C-alpha cells in the first residue's frame, strides 16, 4: 500500500487532507502534537510527534523504507501586537513553520531519492504572497503577524529550492497556499473578508482538498516547484 504522511493532522485542514489521502487508498500517518481526535483505522495511523524535534523526526523516519507523499501542513501563527512581539514568540513560529517543514522534508527526501519517486506538498498561505490588510481584522485580536508572513514566504521559497534540487530524482515538490478558511470567525471579520475577496466568500476545507487531489494524482507527473493559491481571487487585485 502507498504511504502518505500528513503533519498538523489534528487541525482543520490537516483532517481534510488526511481524509483525501485515505480516500485515495494511501496508508496515512497522521502526525500532530495531540492525536486524541484522530481515530486509528486500518489505513490511518495517528502519530504523536513534534516536528521541530530533530531527534524525534529522525526516529520517526527510521520506521520507514518507503514514503510516497508528505504533506507539510502543520503551521502556527501568533496574535500579539507587532510592538509587543517577543523573541520567543517569533522563534516558535519560525521553528514550526520553517524548521519543522525542513526536518520533515529532509527525512522524506532521503527515502524518496532512493526510490526515485515522491511528492511533497507544502502548505503556504496567501500571506506568504501578499501582506495582510489590517482593516479587515478590526478589533478581532486575530491580526496576521510579520513572522507568519515571513515564514510562509519561506515555505513557498523552500518549495522552489527542493523542486529545483530533487526534480532530477523524479520527486515533485509543490505548495498549496490557502486563503482564509471559514472557522466561525466574527461576523465583522467575515463581512470584511468577503468584501475583499472576488468570489465573495471565505474558503472551506473542500476547496483545498481539490488542490491536493490534483497534486497527488498519478496523472500529475510534471508539475514541480509551483505555488497553487486557493483563495477565491483574494490575491488577484
Ligand atoms: N485556516 C486558514 O485560514 C489558513 C489560511 C492559510 C494558510 N493556512 C495554513 O494551513 C495549515 C493548516 O492550518 P489550520 O487552519 O488547519 O491550522 P490548525 O491550527 O487547525 O492546525 C494546525 C495543526 O498543527 C499542529 N502543530 C502545531 N505545531 C506542531 C508541531 N510542532 N508538531 C506537530 N504538529 C504541530 C497543531 O497541533 C494543529 O493541530 C497551516 O500551515 C496554516 O498556516 C491556514
mmCIF file of C-alpha atoms and ligand atoms in Angstrom:
data_model
loop_
_atom_site.group_PDB
_atom_site.id
_atom_site.type_symbol
_atom_site.label_atom_id
_atom_site.label_comp_id
_atom_site.label_asym_id
_atom_site.label_seq_id
_atom_site.Cartn_x
_atom_site.Cartn_y
_atom_site.Cartn_z
ATOM 1 C CA UNK A 1 0.000 0.000 0.000
ATOM 2 C CA UNK A 2 1.195 3.506 -0.791
ATOM 3 C CA UNK A 3 2.282 5.583 2.193
ATOM 4 C CA UNK A 4 1.477 9.217 2.961
ATOM 5 C CA UNK A 5 2.473 11.389 5.916
ATOM 6 C CA UNK A 6 0.486 14.454 6.955
ATOM 7 C CA UNK A 7 1.683 16.890 9.646
ATOM 8 C CA UNK A 8 -0.710 19.010 11.693
ATOM 9 C CA UNK A 9 -3.240 16.232 11.105
ATOM 10 C CA UNK A 10 -5.381 17.155 14.088
ATOM 11 C CA UNK A 11 -6.143 20.619 12.710
ATOM 12 C CA UNK A 12 -8.920 21.899 10.468
ATOM 13 C CA UNK A 13 -7.132 21.461 7.151
ATOM 14 C CA UNK A 14 -4.968 18.541 8.303
ATOM 15 C CA UNK A 15 -8.048 16.417 8.955
ATOM 16 C CA UNK A 16 -9.369 17.202 5.477
ATOM 17 C CA UNK A 17 -6.016 16.345 3.860
ATOM 18 C CA UNK A 18 -5.849 13.060 5.786
ATOM 19 C CA UNK A 19 -9.336 12.187 4.543
ATOM 20 C CA UNK A 20 -8.406 12.927 0.928
ATOM 21 C CA UNK A 21 -5.405 10.615 1.157
ATOM 22 C CA UNK A 22 -7.294 7.832 2.953
ATOM 23 C CA UNK A 23 -9.987 8.045 0.258
ATOM 24 C CA UNK A 24 -7.247 7.785 -2.378
ATOM 25 C CA UNK A 25 -6.072 4.456 -0.891
ATOM 26 C CA UNK A 26 -2.981 5.616 0.949
ATOM 27 C CA UNK A 27 -1.967 4.373 4.350
ATOM 28 C CA UNK A 28 -1.788 7.707 6.155
ATOM 29 C CA UNK A 29 0.461 8.501 9.101
ATOM 30 C CA UNK A 30 -1.308 11.407 10.770
ATOM 31 C CA UNK A 31 1.184 13.442 12.810
ATOM 32 C CA UNK A 32 0.392 16.049 15.418
ATOM 33 C CA UNK A 33 1.263 17.195 18.921
ATOM 34 C CA UNK A 34 -2.177 15.998 20.028
ATOM 35 C CA UNK A 35 -3.754 12.998 18.385
ATOM 36 C CA UNK A 36 -6.725 12.324 20.697
ATOM 37 C CA UNK A 37 -9.206 13.280 17.974
ATOM 38 C CA UNK A 38 -7.646 11.116 15.280
ATOM 39 C CA UNK A 39 -9.184 7.664 15.258
ATOM 40 C CA UNK A 40 -6.880 4.800 14.389
ATOM 41 C CA UNK A 41 -8.251 2.872 11.416
ATOM 42 C CA UNK A 42 -6.957 0.170 9.088
ATOM 43 C CA UNK A 43 -5.188 2.622 6.862
ATOM 44 C CA UNK A 44 -4.828 5.541 9.286
ATOM 45 C CA UNK A 45 -2.149 5.628 11.986
ATOM 46 C CA UNK A 46 -2.083 8.590 14.373
ATOM 47 C CA UNK A 47 1.440 9.520 15.497
ATOM 48 C CA UNK A 48 2.247 11.947 18.295
ATOM 49 C CA UNK A 49 5.246 13.906 17.042
ATOM 50 C CA UNK A 50 6.656 17.388 17.466
ATOM 51 C CA UNK A 51 8.042 18.178 14.028
ATOM 52 C CA UNK A 52 10.528 20.677 15.466
ATOM 53 C CA UNK A 53 12.442 17.993 17.396
ATOM 54 C CA UNK A 54 15.216 16.767 15.158
ATOM 55 C CA UNK A 55 15.883 13.511 17.002
ATOM 56 C CA UNK A 56 12.180 12.575 17.129
ATOM 57 C CA UNK A 57 11.744 13.283 13.425
ATOM 58 C CA UNK A 58 14.761 11.102 12.609
ATOM 59 C CA UNK A 59 13.364 8.296 14.789
ATOM 60 C CA UNK A 60 10.009 8.572 13.030
ATOM 61 C CA UNK A 61 11.611 8.151 9.604
ATOM 62 C CA UNK A 62 13.634 5.167 10.842
ATOM 63 C CA UNK A 63 10.335 3.228 10.779
ATOM 64 C CA UNK A 64 10.059 3.613 7.004
ATOM 65 C CA UNK A 65 11.714 2.207 3.943
ATOM 66 C CA UNK A 66 9.344 3.931 1.519
ATOM 67 C CA UNK A 67 7.191 7.008 1.500
ATOM 68 C CA UNK A 68 5.125 8.245 -1.423
ATOM 69 C CA UNK A 69 3.688 11.518 -0.182
ATOM 70 C CA UNK A 70 4.468 14.061 2.509
ATOM 71 C CA UNK A 71 2.062 16.906 3.254
ATOM 72 C CA UNK A 72 3.775 19.575 5.354
ATOM 73 C CA UNK A 73 0.595 21.089 6.730
ATOM 74 C CA UNK A 74 1.453 21.915 10.371
ATOM 75 C CA UNK A 75 1.743 25.643 10.881
ATOM 76 C CA UNK A 76 1.164 28.196 13.610
ATOM 77 C CA UNK A 77 0.689 31.938 13.897
ATOM 78 C CA UNK A 78 0.996 34.453 16.717
ATOM 79 C CA UNK A 79 -1.507 37.152 17.545
ATOM 80 C CA UNK A 80 0.198 39.568 19.904
ATOM 81 C CA UNK A 81 0.819 43.075 18.545
ATOM 82 C CA UNK A 82 3.922 43.670 16.441
ATOM 83 C CA UNK A 83 5.256 46.135 19.024
ATOM 84 C CA UNK A 84 4.851 43.550 21.822
ATOM 85 C CA UNK A 85 6.289 40.551 19.973
ATOM 86 C CA UNK A 86 8.875 38.626 21.981
ATOM 87 C CA UNK A 87 11.852 36.788 20.549
ATOM 88 C CA UNK A 88 10.393 33.561 21.947
ATOM 89 C CA UNK A 89 7.111 34.043 20.089
ATOM 90 C CA UNK A 90 8.978 34.885 16.904
ATOM 91 C CA UNK A 91 11.206 31.828 17.205
ATOM 92 C CA UNK A 92 8.280 29.486 17.918
ATOM 93 C CA UNK A 93 6.606 30.401 14.656
ATOM 94 C CA UNK A 94 9.906 30.067 12.789
ATOM 95 C CA UNK A 95 10.503 26.665 14.359
ATOM 96 C CA UNK A 96 7.184 25.091 13.447
ATOM 97 C CA UNK A 97 6.650 26.689 10.047
ATOM 98 C CA UNK A 98 10.206 26.574 8.699
ATOM 99 C CA UNK A 99 12.360 24.211 10.761
ATOM 100 C CA UNK A 100 9.523 21.657 11.023
ATOM 101 C CA UNK A 101 8.903 21.791 7.278
ATOM 102 C CA UNK A 102 12.629 21.414 6.652
ATOM 103 C CA UNK A 103 13.159 18.466 9.028
ATOM 104 C CA UNK A 104 10.119 16.579 7.746
ATOM 105 C CA UNK A 105 11.137 17.195 4.131
ATOM 106 C CA UNK A 106 14.752 16.204 4.738
ATOM 107 C CA UNK A 107 13.683 12.814 6.136
ATOM 108 C CA UNK A 108 11.212 12.193 3.318
ATOM 109 C CA UNK A 109 13.590 13.282 0.556
ATOM 110 C CA UNK A 110 16.281 10.822 1.684
ATOM 111 C CA UNK A 111 13.821 7.954 1.179
ATOM 112 C CA UNK A 112 12.281 9.413 -1.973
ATOM 113 C CA UNK A 113 15.701 9.848 -3.560
ATOM 114 C CA UNK A 114 16.467 6.136 -3.096
ATOM 115 C CA UNK A 115 13.104 5.062 -4.520
ATOM 116 C CA UNK A 116 13.294 7.653 -7.368
ATOM 117 C CA UNK A 117 9.768 8.795 -6.684
ATOM 118 C CA UNK A 118 7.856 11.036 -4.332
ATOM 119 C CA UNK A 119 5.645 14.056 -3.920
ATOM 120 C CA UNK A 120 5.942 16.697 -1.239
ATOM 121 C CA UNK A 121 3.135 19.177 -0.768
ATOM 122 C CA UNK A 122 3.881 22.161 1.439
ATOM 123 C CA UNK A 123 1.179 24.392 2.841
ATOM 124 C CA UNK A 124 1.913 28.094 2.494
ATOM 125 C CA UNK A 125 -0.566 30.937 2.750
ATOM 126 C CA UNK A 126 -1.807 33.954 0.857
ATOM 127 C CA UNK A 127 0.170 35.888 3.461
ATOM 128 C CA UNK A 128 3.351 34.392 2.092
ATOM 129 C CA UNK A 129 2.411 36.097 -1.189
ATOM 130 C CA UNK A 130 0.773 39.389 -0.181
ATOM 131 C CA UNK A 131 0.775 41.299 3.077
ATOM 132 C CA UNK A 132 -2.319 41.260 5.237
ATOM 133 C CA UNK A 133 -4.693 44.213 5.197
ATOM 134 C CA UNK A 134 -5.180 45.171 8.842
ATOM 135 C CA UNK A 135 -8.505 46.849 8.026
ATOM 136 C CA UNK A 136 -10.278 43.514 7.648
ATOM 137 C CA UNK A 137 -9.367 42.389 11.182
ATOM 138 C CA UNK A 138 -10.913 45.281 13.131
ATOM 139 C CA UNK A 139 -10.617 44.617 16.854
ATOM 140 C CA UNK A 140 -10.811 40.816 16.473
ATOM 141 C CA UNK A 141 -7.344 40.391 18.009
ATOM 142 C CA UNK A 142 -6.584 37.893 15.225
ATOM 143 C CA UNK A 143 -4.379 40.124 13.052
ATOM 144 C CA UNK A 144 -1.794 38.339 10.976
ATOM 145 C CA UNK A 145 1.850 38.731 12.049
ATOM 146 C CA UNK A 146 5.065 39.664 10.255
ATOM 147 C CA UNK A 147 6.691 36.399 11.299
ATOM 148 C CA UNK A 148 3.823 34.271 9.951
ATOM 149 C CA UNK A 149 4.084 36.076 6.606
ATOM 150 C CA UNK A 150 7.864 35.743 6.543
ATOM 151 C CA UNK A 151 7.739 32.019 7.313
ATOM 152 C CA UNK A 152 5.015 31.320 4.751
ATOM 153 C CA UNK A 153 7.002 33.208 2.156
ATOM 154 C CA UNK A 154 9.904 30.998 3.255
ATOM 155 C CA UNK A 155 7.792 27.862 2.787
ATOM 156 C CA UNK A 156 6.962 28.929 -0.773
ATOM 157 C CA UNK A 157 10.637 29.509 -1.482
ATOM 158 C CA UNK A 158 11.767 26.281 0.217
ATOM 159 C CA UNK A 159 9.314 24.551 -2.144
ATOM 160 C CA UNK A 160 11.180 26.017 -5.117
ATOM 161 C CA UNK A 161 14.566 25.063 -3.662
ATOM 162 C CA UNK A 162 13.550 21.451 -3.102
ATOM 163 C CA UNK A 163 11.841 21.247 -6.509
ATOM 164 C CA UNK A 164 14.986 22.571 -8.156
ATOM 165 C CA UNK A 165 17.347 20.211 -6.346
ATOM 166 C CA UNK A 166 15.317 16.994 -6.251
ATOM 167 C CA UNK A 167 13.362 17.133 -9.528
ATOM 168 C CA UNK A 168 16.113 15.075 -11.181
ATOM 169 C CA UNK A 169 15.204 12.169 -8.878
ATOM 170 C CA UNK A 170 11.597 12.191 -10.134
ATOM 171 C CA UNK A 171 10.463 13.967 -6.990
ATOM 172 C CA UNK A 172 7.852 16.709 -7.230
ATOM 173 C CA UNK A 173 7.682 19.435 -4.588
ATOM 174 C CA UNK A 174 4.801 21.879 -4.726
ATOM 175 C CA UNK A 175 2.963 24.233 -2.438
ATOM 176 C CA UNK A 176 -0.707 24.969 -1.776
ATOM 177 C CA UNK A 177 -1.390 28.445 -0.378
ATOM 178 C CA UNK A 178 -4.855 28.740 1.142
ATOM 179 C CA UNK A 179 -6.753 31.945 1.662
ATOM 180 C CA UNK A 180 -8.794 32.406 4.839
ATOM 181 C CA UNK A 181 -10.834 29.313 5.738
ATOM 182 C CA UNK A 182 -14.200 29.648 7.433
ATOM 183 C CA UNK A 183 -13.944 28.597 11.070
ATOM 184 C CA UNK A 184 -16.609 30.531 12.986
ATOM 185 C CA UNK A 185 -14.799 33.879 12.729
ATOM 186 C CA UNK A 186 -16.580 37.021 13.923
ATOM 187 C CA UNK A 187 -19.296 38.357 11.644
ATOM 188 C CA UNK A 188 -17.365 41.626 11.176
ATOM 189 C CA UNK A 189 -14.258 39.806 10.001
ATOM 190 C CA UNK A 190 -16.337 37.583 7.729
ATOM 191 C CA UNK A 191 -18.080 40.577 6.155
ATOM 192 C CA UNK A 192 -14.789 42.428 5.562
ATOM 193 C CA UNK A 193 -13.032 39.345 4.222
ATOM 194 C CA UNK A 194 -15.885 38.548 1.850
ATOM 195 C CA UNK A 195 -15.902 42.131 0.552
ATOM 196 C CA UNK A 196 -12.191 41.872 -0.215
ATOM 197 C CA UNK A 197 -12.488 38.506 -1.971
ATOM 198 C CA UNK A 198 -13.578 38.449 -5.633
ATOM 199 C CA UNK A 199 -15.592 35.257 -5.091
ATOM 200 C CA UNK A 200 -17.293 36.806 -2.065
ATOM 201 C CA UNK A 201 -16.681 34.085 0.495
ATOM 202 C CA UNK A 202 -14.111 32.502 2.786
ATOM 203 C CA UNK A 203 -12.688 29.169 1.733
ATOM 204 C CA UNK A 204 -13.604 25.778 3.139
ATOM 205 C CA UNK A 205 -11.524 22.607 3.555
ATOM 206 C CA UNK A 206 -13.051 21.065 0.401
ATOM 207 C CA UNK A 207 -11.566 23.914 -1.661
ATOM 208 C CA UNK A 208 -8.117 22.792 -0.504
ATOM 209 C CA UNK A 209 -8.801 19.080 -0.899
ATOM 210 C CA UNK A 210 -9.308 19.564 -4.630
ATOM 211 C CA UNK A 211 -5.864 21.188 -4.950
ATOM 212 C CA UNK A 212 -4.312 18.279 -3.047
ATOM 213 C CA UNK A 213 -6.128 15.780 -5.289
ATOM 214 C CA UNK A 214 -4.584 17.441 -8.332
ATOM 215 C CA UNK A 215 -1.054 17.329 -6.924
ATOM 216 C CA UNK A 216 -1.221 13.693 -5.733
ATOM 217 C CA UNK A 217 -2.863 12.409 -8.895
ATOM 218 C CA UNK A 218 -0.848 9.778 -10.801
ATOM 219 C CA UNK A 219 -1.574 11.888 -13.876
ATOM 220 C CA UNK A 220 0.246 14.882 -12.381
ATOM 221 C CA UNK A 221 3.805 13.940 -13.281
ATOM 222 C CA UNK A 222 5.384 17.194 -14.458
ATOM 223 C CA UNK A 223 4.135 19.874 -12.055
ATOM 224 C CA UNK A 224 7.065 20.939 -9.926
ATOM 225 C CA UNK A 225 8.009 23.981 -7.845
ATOM 226 C CA UNK A 226 4.678 25.773 -8.105
ATOM 227 C CA UNK A 227 2.517 27.523 -5.558
ATOM 228 C CA UNK A 228 -1.198 26.921 -6.090
ATOM 229 C CA UNK A 229 -3.058 29.810 -4.474
ATOM 230 C CA UNK A 230 -6.557 28.719 -3.446
ATOM 231 C CA UNK A 231 -8.167 31.953 -2.305
ATOM 232 C CA UNK A 232 -11.210 32.832 -4.412
ATOM 233 C CA UNK A 233 -9.074 35.523 -6.065
ATOM 234 C CA UNK A 234 -8.025 37.320 -2.847
ATOM 235 C CA UNK A 235 -4.507 37.893 -4.207
ATOM 236 C CA UNK A 236 -5.690 38.885 -7.676
ATOM 237 C CA UNK A 237 -6.009 42.606 -7.029
HETATM 238 N N1 LIG B 1 -7.032 28.084 8.198
HETATM 239 C C1 LIG B 1 -6.667 29.092 7.441
HETATM 240 O O1 LIG B 1 -7.383 30.084 7.270
HETATM 241 C C2 LIG B 1 -5.339 29.055 6.749
HETATM 242 C C3 LIG B 1 -5.053 30.003 5.760
HETATM 243 C C4 LIG B 1 -3.830 29.968 5.132
HETATM 244 C C5 LIG B 1 -2.894 29.003 5.468
HETATM 245 N N2 LIG B 1 -3.203 28.097 6.434
HETATM 246 C C6 LIG B 1 -2.184 27.084 6.758
HETATM 247 O O2 LIG B 1 -2.764 25.807 6.661
HETATM 248 C C7 LIG B 1 -2.153 24.925 7.599
HETATM 249 C C8 LIG B 1 -3.232 24.278 8.457
HETATM 250 O O3 LIG B 1 -3.981 25.295 9.065
HETATM 251 P P1 LIG B 1 -5.212 25.012 10.018
HETATM 252 O O4 LIG B 1 -6.091 26.195 9.940
HETATM 253 O O5 LIG B 1 -5.776 23.663 9.749
HETATM 254 O O6 LIG B 1 -4.481 25.074 11.431
HETATM 255 P P2 LIG B 1 -4.856 24.362 12.795
HETATM 256 O O7 LIG B 1 -4.355 25.249 13.865
HETATM 257 O O8 LIG B 1 -6.284 23.942 12.798
HETATM 258 O O9 LIG B 1 -3.942 23.061 12.712
HETATM 259 C C9 LIG B 1 -2.553 23.103 12.791
HETATM 260 C C10 LIG B 1 -2.105 21.826 13.481
HETATM 261 O O10 LIG B 1 -0.664 21.821 13.535
HETATM 262 C C11 LIG B 1 -0.311 21.214 14.761
HETATM 263 N N3 LIG B 1 1.042 21.583 15.162
HETATM 264 C C12 LIG B 1 1.469 22.785 15.629
HETATM 265 N N4 LIG B 1 2.750 22.715 15.977
HETATM 266 C C13 LIG B 1 3.160 21.447 15.722
HETATM 267 C C14 LIG B 1 4.390 20.752 15.908
HETATM 268 N N5 LIG B 1 5.457 21.356 16.427
HETATM 269 N N6 LIG B 1 4.444 19.451 15.556
HETATM 270 C C15 LIG B 1 3.369 18.811 15.030
HETATM 271 N N7 LIG B 1 2.169 19.424 14.857
HETATM 272 C C16 LIG B 1 2.082 20.712 15.196
HETATM 273 C C17 LIG B 1 -1.342 21.748 15.752
HETATM 274 O O11 LIG B 1 -1.403 20.945 16.926
HETATM 275 C C18 LIG B 1 -2.614 21.737 14.926
HETATM 276 O O12 LIG B 1 -3.363 20.542 15.091
HETATM 277 C C19 LIG B 1 -1.170 25.773 8.407
HETATM 278 O O13 LIG B 1 0.113 25.640 7.879
HETATM 279 C C20 LIG B 1 -1.683 27.189 8.189
HETATM 280 O O14 LIG B 1 -0.678 28.150 8.332
HETATM 281 C C21 LIG B 1 -4.403 28.097 7.083
#
